[in-house]
Amino acid sequence: MKIPELFEHKKPVFSFEIFPPKRQSGLDKIYDTIEKLSVCQPDFISVTYGAGGNMADNSTCEIASNIKKRFGIEPLAHLTCVNSSMEDVTEMIGRFAKADIENVLALRGDIVPGEAIKKDFSHANELAIEVQRNSGLQILGACYPEGHYESKNLREDIQNLKYKIGAGVKVLITQLFFDNQLFYEFLVQVRNAGIHVPVSAGIMPIVNKKQIEKTVALSGASLPHEFTKMIGLYENDPEELYNHGIQYAVDQIRDLLEHGVEGIHLYTMNNPDVSLAIYQKIKDLL
């Protein structure tokens, strides 16, 4: 199934993101997670690339293939390039083809301190060009409602998005955000810039203190008053933070769906229980 075509025929498109385990021994656990998530009948599940883009220990292709073969769900395999050579990318494209994977999310990837950066690709649009040139894969890309942290401003970042679209990207998935108004404003600017591909909203529920300290800080996302109030009230009460974190994500998603968003992409953090709890409270709008 070609994911861009799915957006032409269904609204909203509902999807999840999972990440491979750090050790091969963790594969059974990730398949248990996928089995639980399958109850929600997602339109696709994306699988992130190995940490640091390490091909030697990368189970992305294997997991994506099994999502399709074992669970009958369309996979979206991430592919990063900051730590990949041209030969690495060619090899991964070949792996995807053999595994009957039809869709990839083309990303630059995070720069890991202490790891050498390869020089064949500098940006995601360059990777997308290479994927389009050497395969029939459908290409999705990332976007940032508040602008990528390396861009001078949002206007420059939206110009970079146009390069991605020109390189063959047919669907965009946003970085996580907590302020829907910023997403709506971003979408207006994107459309005014002549970008008309579907945009799926990336949502990450914050349900524990560790996520506050790591994920929220690293994302650079703006924190609206309602969110900071929730954190202030419950950061030292794990049970209440868990429940209110789920509800915050539910309220955010319901508002997005009521405003006609084209897709919801839920960052699961490999926690099926949180995703299932959210699904139960939004499924009437899907």
PDB file of N, CA and C in Angstrom, residues 69-158:
ATOM      1  N   LYS A  69       3.918  -8.523   7.258  1.00  0.00           N
ATOM      2  CA  LYS A  69       3.673  -9.945   7.034  1.00  0.00           C
ATOM      3  C   LYS A  69       2.897 -10.592   8.178  1.00  0.00           C
ATOM      4  N   ARG A  70       3.249 -10.249   9.411  1.00  0.00           N
ATOM      5  CA  ARG A  70       2.636 -10.901  10.568  1.00  0.00           C
ATOM      6  C   ARG A  70       1.349 -10.233  11.016  1.00  0.00           C
ATOM      7  N   PHE A  71       1.270  -8.899  10.833  1.00  0.00           N
ATOM      8  CA  PHE A  71       0.132  -8.173  11.402  1.00  0.00           C
ATOM      9  C   PHE A  71      -0.766  -7.526  10.346  1.00  0.00           C
ATOM     10  N   GLY A  72      -0.347  -7.560   9.092  1.00  0.00           N
ATOM     11  CA  GLY A  72      -1.174  -7.013   8.024  1.00  0.00           C
ATOM     12  C   GLY A  72      -1.349  -5.512   8.078  1.00  0.00           C
ATOM     13  N   ILE A  73      -0.361  -4.830   8.666  1.00  0.00           N
ATOM     14  CA  ILE A  73      -0.387  -3.364   8.782  1.00  0.00           C
ATOM     15  C   ILE A  73       0.718  -2.795   7.914  1.00  0.00           C
ATOM     16  N   GLU A  74       0.427  -1.700   7.252  1.00  0.00           N
ATOM     17  CA  GLU A  74       1.438  -1.092   6.381  1.00  0.00           C
ATOM     18  C   GLU A  74       2.564  -0.489   7.216  1.00  0.00           C
ATOM     19  N   PRO A  75       3.828  -0.809   6.905  1.00  0.00           N
ATOM     20  CA  PRO A  75       4.944  -0.212   7.630  1.00  0.00           C
ATOM     21  C   PRO A  75       5.500   1.021   6.916  1.00  0.00           C
ATOM     22  N   LEU A  76       6.061   1.902   7.696  1.00  0.00           N
ATOM     23  CA  LEU A  76       6.812   3.047   7.182  1.00  0.00           C
ATOM     24  C   LEU A  76       8.199   2.967   7.807  1.00  0.00           C
ATOM     25  N   ALA A  77       9.203   2.666   7.007  1.00  0.00           N
ATOM     26  CA  ALA A  77      10.563   2.504   7.529  1.00  0.00           C
ATOM     27  C   ALA A  77      11.295   3.839   7.487  1.00  0.00           C
ATOM     28  N   HIS A  78      11.860   4.242   8.615  1.00  0.00           N
ATOM     29  CA  HIS A  78      12.685   5.443   8.638  1.00  0.00           C
ATOM     30  C   HIS A  78      14.025   5.154   7.967  1.00  0.00           C
ATOM     31  N   LEU A  79      14.561   6.178   7.328  1.00  0.00           N
ATOM     32  CA  LEU A  79      15.886   6.087   6.724  1.00  0.00           C
ATOM     33  C   LEU A  79      16.595   7.415   6.952  1.00  0.00           C
ATOM     34  N   THR A  80      17.728   7.371   7.657  1.00  0.00           N
ATOM     35  CA  THR A  80      18.485   8.593   7.933  1.00  0.00           C
ATOM     36  C   THR A  80      19.787   8.588   7.139  1.00  0.00           C
ATOM     37  N   CYS A  81      20.385   9.790   7.013  1.00  0.00           N
ATOM     38  CA  CYS A  81      21.558   9.887   6.146  1.00  0.00           C
ATOM     39  C   CYS A  81      22.765  10.568   6.775  1.00  0.00           C
ATOM     40  N   VAL A  82      22.623  11.179   7.943  1.00  0.00           N
ATOM     41  CA  VAL A  82      23.743  11.935   8.498  1.00  0.00           C
ATOM     42  C   VAL A  82      24.946  11.038   8.775  1.00  0.00           C
ATOM     43  N   ASN A  83      24.691   9.778   9.099  1.00  0.00           N
ATOM     44  CA  ASN A  83      25.775   8.828   9.358  1.00  0.00           C
ATOM     45  C   ASN A  83      25.827   7.728   8.305  1.00  0.00           C
ATOM     46  N   SER A  84      25.277   8.022   7.118  1.00  0.00           N
ATOM     47  CA  SER A  84      25.222   7.020   6.052  1.00  0.00           C
ATOM     48  C   SER A  84      25.992   7.481   4.820  1.00  0.00           C
ATOM     49  N   SER A  85      26.698   6.563   4.218  1.00  0.00           N
ATOM     50  CA  SER A  85      27.352   6.831   2.944  1.00  0.00           C
ATOM     51  C   SER A  85      26.370   6.529   1.812  1.00  0.00           C
ATOM     52  N   MET A  86      26.747   6.866   0.603  1.00  0.00           N
ATOM     53  CA  MET A  86      25.925   6.525  -0.553  1.00  0.00           C
ATOM     54  C   MET A  86      25.733   5.012  -0.629  1.00  0.00           C
ATOM     55  N   GLU A  87      26.794   4.271  -0.323  1.00  0.00           N
ATOM     56  CA  GLU A  87      26.713   2.813  -0.364  1.00  0.00           C
ATOM     57  C   GLU A  87      25.752   2.282   0.705  1.00  0.00           C
ATOM     58  N   ASP A  88      25.768   2.899   1.883  1.00  0.00           N
ATOM     59  CA  ASP A  88      24.843   2.499   2.951  1.00  0.00           C
ATOM     60  C   ASP A  88      23.396   2.670   2.512  1.00  0.00           C
ATOM     61  N   VAL A  89      23.111   3.815   1.921  1.00  0.00           N
ATOM     62  CA  VAL A  89      21.739   4.100   1.490  1.00  0.00           C
ATOM     63  C   VAL A  89      21.313   3.138   0.394  1.00  0.00           C
ATOM     64  N   THR A  90      22.207   2.884  -0.536  1.00  0.00           N
ATOM     65  CA  THR A  90      21.898   1.937  -1.605  1.00  0.00           C
ATOM     66  C   THR A  90      21.597   0.556  -1.041  1.00  0.00           C
ATOM     67  N   GLU A  91      22.387   0.147  -0.042  1.00  0.00           N
ATOM     68  CA  GLU A  91      22.162  -1.154   0.582  1.00  0.00           C
ATOM     69  C   GLU A  91      20.801  -1.201   1.272  1.00  0.00           C
ATOM     70  N   MET A  92      20.442  -0.137   2.007  1.00  0.00           N
ATOM     71  CA  MET A  92      19.154  -0.131   2.705  1.00  0.00           C
ATOM     72  C   MET A  92      17.996  -0.131   1.723  1.00  0.00           C
ATOM     73  N   ILE A  93      18.117   0.604   0.644  1.00  0.00           N
ATOM     74  CA  ILE A  93      17.059   0.599  -0.374  1.00  0.00           C
ATOM     75  C   ILE A  93      16.861  -0.818  -0.898  1.00  0.00           C
ATOM     76  N   GLY A  94      17.968  -1.531  -1.111  1.00  0.00           N
ATOM     77  CA  GLY A  94      17.877  -2.917  -1.566  1.00  0.00           C
ATOM     78  C   GLY A  94      17.211  -3.816  -0.537  1.00  0.00           C
ATOM     79  N   ARG A  95      17.540  -3.604   0.738  1.00  0.00           N
ATOM     80  CA  ARG A  95      16.895  -4.386   1.803  1.00  0.00           C
ATOM     81  C   ARG A  95      15.392  -4.146   1.811  1.00  0.00           C
ATOM     82  N   PHE A  96      15.014  -2.887   1.707  1.00  0.00           N
ATOM     83  CA  PHE A  96      13.587  -2.561   1.723  1.00  0.00           C
ATOM     84  C   PHE A  96      12.861  -3.228   0.559  1.00  0.00           C
ATOM     85  N   ALA A  97      13.485  -3.210  -0.622  1.00  0.00           N
ATOM     86  CA  ALA A  97      12.857  -3.815  -1.796  1.00  0.00           C
ATOM     87  C   ALA A  97      12.649  -5.314  -1.590  1.00  0.00           C
ATOM     88  N   LYS A  98      13.656  -6.008  -1.051  1.00  0.00           N
ATOM     89  CA  LYS A  98      13.545  -7.450  -0.815  1.00  0.00           C
ATOM     90  C   LYS A  98      12.489  -7.765   0.230  1.00  0.00           C
ATOM     91  N   ALA A  99      12.277  -6.841   1.163  1.00  0.00           N
ATOM     92  CA  ALA A  99      11.305  -7.050   2.244  1.00  0.00           C
ATOM     93  C   ALA A  99       9.905  -6.563   1.874  1.00  0.00           C
ATOM     94  N   ASP A 100       9.727  -6.134   0.638  1.00  0.00           N
ATOM     95  CA  ASP A 100       8.422  -5.657   0.153  1.00  0.00           C
ATOM     96  C   ASP A 100       7.935  -4.440   0.932  1.00  0.00           C
ATOM     97  N   ILE A 101       8.868  -3.603   1.338  1.00  0.00           N
ATOM     98  CA  ILE A 101       8.530  -2.337   2.001  1.00  0.00           C
ATOM     99  C   ILE A 101       8.374  -1.267   0.929  1.00  0.00           C
ATOM    100  N   GLU A 102       7.267  -0.555   0.960  1.00  0.00           N
ATOM    101  CA  GLU A 102       6.951   0.397  -0.107  1.00  0.00           C
ATOM    102  C   GLU A 102       7.106   1.854   0.292  1.00  0.00           C
ATOM    103  N   ASN A 103       7.253   2.132   1.597  1.00  0.00           N
ATOM    104  CA  ASN A 103       7.226   3.519   2.062  1.00  0.00           C
ATOM    105  C   ASN A 103       8.381   3.788   3.019  1.00  0.00           C
ATOM    106  N   VAL A 104       9.046   4.941   2.833  1.00  0.00           N
ATOM    107  CA  VAL A 104      10.130   5.329   3.744  1.00  0.00           C
ATOM    108  C   VAL A 104       9.933   6.766   4.204  1.00  0.00           C
ATOM    109  N   LEU A 105      10.410   7.042   5.405  1.00  0.00           N
ATOM    110  CA  LEU A 105      10.461   8.401   5.929  1.00  0.00           C
ATOM    111  C   LEU A 105      11.909   8.856   5.815  1.00  0.00           C
ATOM    112  N   ALA A 106      12.172   9.777   4.908  1.00  0.00           N
ATOM    113  CA  ALA A 106      13.539  10.224   4.634  1.00  0.00           C
ATOM    114  C   ALA A 106      13.915  11.353   5.586  1.00  0.00           C
ATOM    115  N   LEU A 107      14.956  11.124   6.380  1.00  0.00           N
ATOM    116  CA  LEU A 107      15.363  12.061   7.420  1.00  0.00           C
ATOM    117  C   LEU A 107      16.869  12.304   7.367  1.00  0.00           C
ATOM    118  N   ARG A 108      17.271  13.486   7.756  1.00  0.00           N
ATOM    119  CA  ARG A 108      18.706  13.696   7.935  1.00  0.00           C
ATOM    120  C   ARG A 108      19.195  12.863   9.112  1.00  0.00           C
ATOM    121  N   GLY A 109      18.461  12.890  10.203  1.00  0.00           N
ATOM    122  CA  GLY A 109      18.868  12.201  11.418  1.00  0.00           C
ATOM    123  C   GLY A 109      19.582  13.144  12.359  1.00  0.00           C
ATOM    124  N   ASP A 110      19.648  12.739  13.615  1.00  0.00           N
ATOM    125  CA  ASP A 110      20.293  13.562  14.635  1.00  0.00           C
ATOM    126  C   ASP A 110      21.809  13.404  14.586  1.00  0.00           C
ATOM    127  N   ILE A 111      22.487  14.496  14.800  1.00  0.00           N
ATOM    128  CA  ILE A 111      23.942  14.457  14.904  1.00  0.00           C
ATOM    129  C   ILE A 111      24.315  13.991  16.303  1.00  0.00           C
ATOM    130  N   VAL A 112      25.028  12.883  16.373  1.00  0.00           N
ATOM    131  CA  VAL A 112      25.392  12.290  17.658  1.00  0.00           C
ATOM    132  C   VAL A 112      26.791  12.770  18.046  1.00  0.00           C
ATOM    133  N   PRO A 113      26.928  13.430  19.192  1.00  0.00           N
ATOM    134  CA  PRO A 113      28.254  13.904  19.619  1.00  0.00           C
ATOM    135  C   PRO A 113      29.276  12.765  19.675  1.00  0.00           C
ATOM    136  N   GLY A 114      30.434  13.020  19.096  1.00  0.00           N
ATOM    137  CA  GLY A 114      31.488  12.016  19.134  1.00  0.00           C
ATOM    138  C   GLY A 114      31.488  11.060  17.971  1.00  0.00           C
ATOM    139  N   GLU A 115      30.413  11.051  17.163  1.00  0.00           N
ATOM    140  CA  GLU A 115      30.358  10.174  16.009  1.00  0.00           C
ATOM    141  C   GLU A 115      30.663  10.959  14.741  1.00  0.00           C
ATOM    142  N   ALA A 116      31.449  10.351  13.869  1.00  0.00           N
ATOM    143  CA  ALA A 116      31.827  11.015  12.619  1.00  0.00           C
ATOM    144  C   ALA A 116      30.611  11.177  11.711  1.00  0.00           C
ATOM    145  N   ILE A 117      30.516  12.328  11.082  1.00  0.00           N
ATOM    146  CA  ILE A 117      29.442  12.598  10.137  1.00  0.00           C
ATOM    147  C   ILE A 117      29.951  12.298   8.731  1.00  0.00           C
ATOM    148  N   LYS A 118      29.228  11.474   8.007  1.00  0.00           N
ATOM    149  CA  LYS A 118      29.619  11.175   6.629  1.00  0.00           C
ATOM    150  C   LYS A 118      29.170  12.316   5.711  1.00  0.00           C
ATOM    151  N   LYS A 119      29.855  12.466   4.600  1.00  0.00           N
ATOM    152  CA  LYS A 119      29.716  13.675   3.793  1.00  0.00           C
ATOM    153  C   LYS A 119      28.849  13.524   2.549  1.00  0.00           C
ATOM    154  N   ASP A 120      28.327  12.319   2.301  1.00  0.00           N
ATOM    155  CA  ASP A 120      27.573  12.121   1.060  1.00  0.00           C
ATOM    156  C   ASP A 120      26.243  12.857   1.051  1.00  0.00           C
ATOM    157  N   PHE A 121      25.639  13.021   2.230  1.00  0.00           N
ATOM    158  CA  PHE A 121      24.356  13.705   2.330  1.00  0.00           C
ATOM    159  C   PHE A 121      24.416  14.735   3.455  1.00  0.00           C
ATOM    160  N   SER A 122      23.933  15.930   3.173  1.00  0.00           N
ATOM    161  CA  SER A 122      23.890  16.968   4.204  1.00  0.00           C
ATOM    162  C   SER A 122      22.478  17.217   4.716  1.00  0.00           C
ATOM    163  N   HIS A 123      21.489  16.957   3.861  1.00  0.00           N
ATOM    164  CA  HIS A 123      20.103  17.279   4.212  1.00  0.00           C
ATOM    165  C   HIS A 123      19.166  16.178   3.729  1.00  0.00           C
ATOM    166  N   ALA A 124      17.974  16.165   4.307  1.00  0.00           N
ATOM    167  CA  ALA A 124      17.000  15.129   3.977  1.00  0.00           C
ATOM    168  C   ALA A 124      16.560  15.190   2.518  1.00  0.00           C
ATOM    169  N   ASN A 125      16.523  16.393   1.932  1.00  0.00           N
ATOM    170  CA  ASN A 125      16.094  16.478   0.532  1.00  0.00           C
ATOM    171  C   ASN A 125      17.090  15.769  -0.390  1.00  0.00           C
ATOM    172  N   GLU A 126      18.379  15.778  -0.025  1.00  0.00           N
ATOM    173  CA  GLU A 126      19.383  15.070  -0.821  1.00  0.00           C
ATOM    174  C   GLU A 126      19.161  13.565  -0.735  1.00  0.00           C
ATOM    175  N   LEU A 127      18.807  13.092   0.458  1.00  0.00           N
ATOM    176  CA  LEU A 127      18.476  11.678   0.628  1.00  0.00           C
ATOM    177  C   LEU A 127      17.240  11.326  -0.187  1.00  0.00           C
ATOM    178  N   ALA A 128      16.227  12.171  -0.142  1.00  0.00           N
ATOM    179  CA  ALA A 128      14.993  11.907  -0.888  1.00  0.00           C
ATOM    180  C   ALA A 128      15.262  11.807  -2.383  1.00  0.00           C
ATOM    181  N   ILE A 129      16.131  12.667  -2.904  1.00  0.00           N
ATOM    182  CA  ILE A 129      16.491  12.613  -4.328  1.00  0.00           C
ATOM    183  C   ILE A 129      17.102  11.266  -4.667  1.00  0.00           C
ATOM    184  N   GLU A 130      17.997  10.794  -3.795  1.00  0.00           N
ATOM    185  CA  GLU A 130      18.663   9.509  -4.029  1.00  0.00           C
ATOM    186  C   GLU A 130      17.667   8.357  -3.971  1.00  0.00           C
ATOM    187  N   VAL A 131      16.758   8.387  -3.019  1.00  0.00           N
ATOM    188  CA  VAL A 131      15.743   7.337  -2.910  1.00  0.00           C
ATOM    189  C   VAL A 131      14.846   7.334  -4.148  1.00  0.00           C
ATOM    190  N   GLN A 132      14.437   8.512  -4.579  1.00  0.00           N
ATOM    191  CA  GLN A 132      13.562   8.616  -5.745  1.00  0.00           C
ATOM    192  C   GLN A 132      14.275   8.151  -7.005  1.00  0.00           C
ATOM    193  N   ARG A 133      15.567   8.445  -7.096  1.00  0.00           N
ATOM    194  CA  ARG A 133      16.341   8.094  -8.286  1.00  0.00           C
ATOM    195  C   ARG A 133      16.546   6.592  -8.404  1.00  0.00           C
ATOM    196  N   ASN A 134      16.642   5.894  -7.276  1.00  0.00           N
ATOM    197  CA  ASN A 134      17.057   4.498  -7.306  1.00  0.00           C
ATOM    198  C   ASN A 134      16.017   3.509  -6.821  1.00  0.00           C
ATOM    199  N   SER A 135      14.774   3.943  -6.676  1.00  0.00           N
ATOM    200  CA  SER A 135      13.755   3.003  -6.209  1.00  0.00           C
ATOM    201  C   SER A 135      12.368   3.516  -6.573  1.00  0.00           C
ATOM    202  N   GLY A 136      11.391   2.656  -6.330  1.00  0.00           N
ATOM    203  CA  GLY A 136      10.003   3.061  -6.480  1.00  0.00           C
ATOM    204  C   GLY A 136       9.352   3.341  -5.148  1.00  0.00           C
ATOM    205  N   LEU A 137      10.164   3.528  -4.112  1.00  0.00           N
ATOM    206  CA  LEU A 137       9.640   3.780  -2.774  1.00  0.00           C
ATOM    207  C   LEU A 137       8.861   5.091  -2.713  1.00  0.00           C
ATOM    208  N   GLN A 138       7.786   5.074  -1.924  1.00  0.00           N
ATOM    209  CA  GLN A 138       7.051   6.296  -1.635  1.00  0.00           C
ATOM    210  C   GLN A 138       7.769   7.024  -0.502  1.00  0.00           C
ATOM    211  N   ILE A 139       7.965   8.319  -0.651  1.00  0.00           N
ATOM    212  CA  ILE A 139       8.795   9.066   0.286  1.00  0.00           C
ATOM    213  C   ILE A 139       7.952  10.014   1.128  1.00  0.00           C
ATOM    214  N   LEU A 140       8.077   9.878   2.442  1.00  0.00           N
ATOM    215  CA  LEU A 140       7.486  10.815   3.387  1.00  0.00           C
ATOM    216  C   LEU A 140       8.617  11.599   4.037  1.00  0.00           C
ATOM    217  N   GLY A 141       8.282  12.748   4.630  1.00  0.00           N
ATOM    218  CA  GLY A 141       9.298  13.576   5.248  1.00  0.00           C
ATOM    219  C   GLY A 141       8.811  14.187   6.549  1.00  0.00           C
ATOM    220  N   ALA A 142       9.728  14.776   7.283  1.00  0.00           N
ATOM    221  CA  ALA A 142       9.410  15.414   8.562  1.00  0.00           C
ATOM    222  C   ALA A 142       9.265  16.915   8.393  1.00  0.00           C
ATOM    223  N   CYS A 143       8.478  17.515   9.271  1.00  0.00           N
ATOM    224  CA  CYS A 143       8.369  18.974   9.307  1.00  0.00           C
ATOM    225  C   CYS A 143       8.247  19.419  10.764  1.00  0.00           C
ATOM    226  N   TYR A 144       8.470  20.703  10.987  1.00  0.00           N
ATOM    227  CA  TYR A 144       8.597  21.234  12.345  1.00  0.00           C
ATOM    228  C   TYR A 144       7.705  22.461  12.503  1.00  0.00           C
ATOM    229  N   PRO A 145       6.581  22.316  13.218  1.00  0.00           N
ATOM    230  CA  PRO A 145       5.633  23.431  13.335  1.00  0.00           C
ATOM    231  C   PRO A 145       6.242  24.719  13.867  1.00  0.00           C
ATOM    232  N   GLU A 146       7.309  24.606  14.652  1.00  0.00           N
ATOM    233  CA  GLU A 146       7.973  25.797  15.181  1.00  0.00           C
ATOM    234  C   GLU A 146       9.318  26.049  14.510  1.00  0.00           C
ATOM    235  N   GLY A 147       9.577  25.317  13.434  1.00  0.00           N
ATOM    236  CA  GLY A 147      10.835  25.446  12.724  1.00  0.00           C
ATOM    237  C   GLY A 147      11.900  24.532  13.284  1.00  0.00           C
ATOM    238  N   HIS A 148      12.747  24.006  12.408  1.00  0.00           N
ATOM    239  CA  HIS A 148      13.864  23.170  12.854  1.00  0.00           C
ATOM    240  C   HIS A 148      14.832  24.028  13.660  1.00  0.00           C
ATOM    241  N   TYR A 149      15.398  23.441  14.692  1.00  0.00           N
ATOM    242  CA  TYR A 149      16.250  24.225  15.601  1.00  0.00           C
ATOM    243  C   TYR A 149      17.486  24.801  14.918  1.00  0.00           C
ATOM    244  N   GLU A 150      17.871  24.264  13.763  1.00  0.00           N
ATOM    245  CA  GLU A 150      19.037  24.790  13.060  1.00  0.00           C
ATOM    246  C   GLU A 150      18.679  25.880  12.044  1.00  0.00           C
ATOM    247  N   SER A 151      17.389  26.099  11.816  1.00  0.00           N
ATOM    248  CA  SER A 151      16.968  27.139  10.872  1.00  0.00           C
ATOM    249  C   SER A 151      16.980  28.505  11.545  1.00  0.00           C
ATOM    250  N   LYS A 152      17.209  29.539  10.767  1.00  0.00           N
ATOM    251  CA  LYS A 152      17.218  30.894  11.306  1.00  0.00           C
ATOM    252  C   LYS A 152      15.837  31.298  11.794  1.00  0.00           C
ATOM    253  N   ASN A 153      14.821  30.873  11.063  1.00  0.00           N
ATOM    254  CA  ASN A 153      13.446  31.207  11.415  1.00  0.00           C
ATOM    255  C   ASN A 153      12.506  30.243  10.703  1.00  0.00           C
ATOM    256  N   LEU A 154      11.223  30.353  11.000  1.00  0.00           N
ATOM    257  CA  LEU A 154      10.243  29.442  10.417  1.00  0.00           C
ATOM    258  C   LEU A 154      10.132  29.635   8.908  1.00  0.00           C
ATOM    259  N   ARG A 155      10.271  30.858   8.451  1.00  0.00           N
ATOM    260  CA  ARG A 155      10.178  31.115   7.007  1.00  0.00           C
ATOM    261  C   ARG A 155      11.260  30.343   6.256  1.00  0.00           C
ATOM    262  N   GLU A 156      12.488  30.382   6.781  1.00  0.00           N
ATOM    263  CA  GLU A 156      13.576  29.640   6.144  1.00  0.00           C
ATOM    264  C   GLU A 156      13.294  28.144   6.171  1.00  0.00           C
ATOM    265  N   ASP A 157      12.755  27.671   7.282  1.00  0.00           N
ATOM    266  CA  ASP A 157      12.481  26.241   7.405  1.00  0.00           C
ATOM    267  C   ASP A 157      11.409  25.802   6.415  1.00  0.00           C
ATOM    268  N   ILE A 158      10.408  26.621   6.201  1.00  0.00           N
ATOM    269  CA  ILE A 158       9.368  26.285   5.227  1.00  0.00           C
ATOM    270  C   ILE A 158       9.939  26.277   3.812  1.00  0.00           C
TER     271      ILE A 158
END
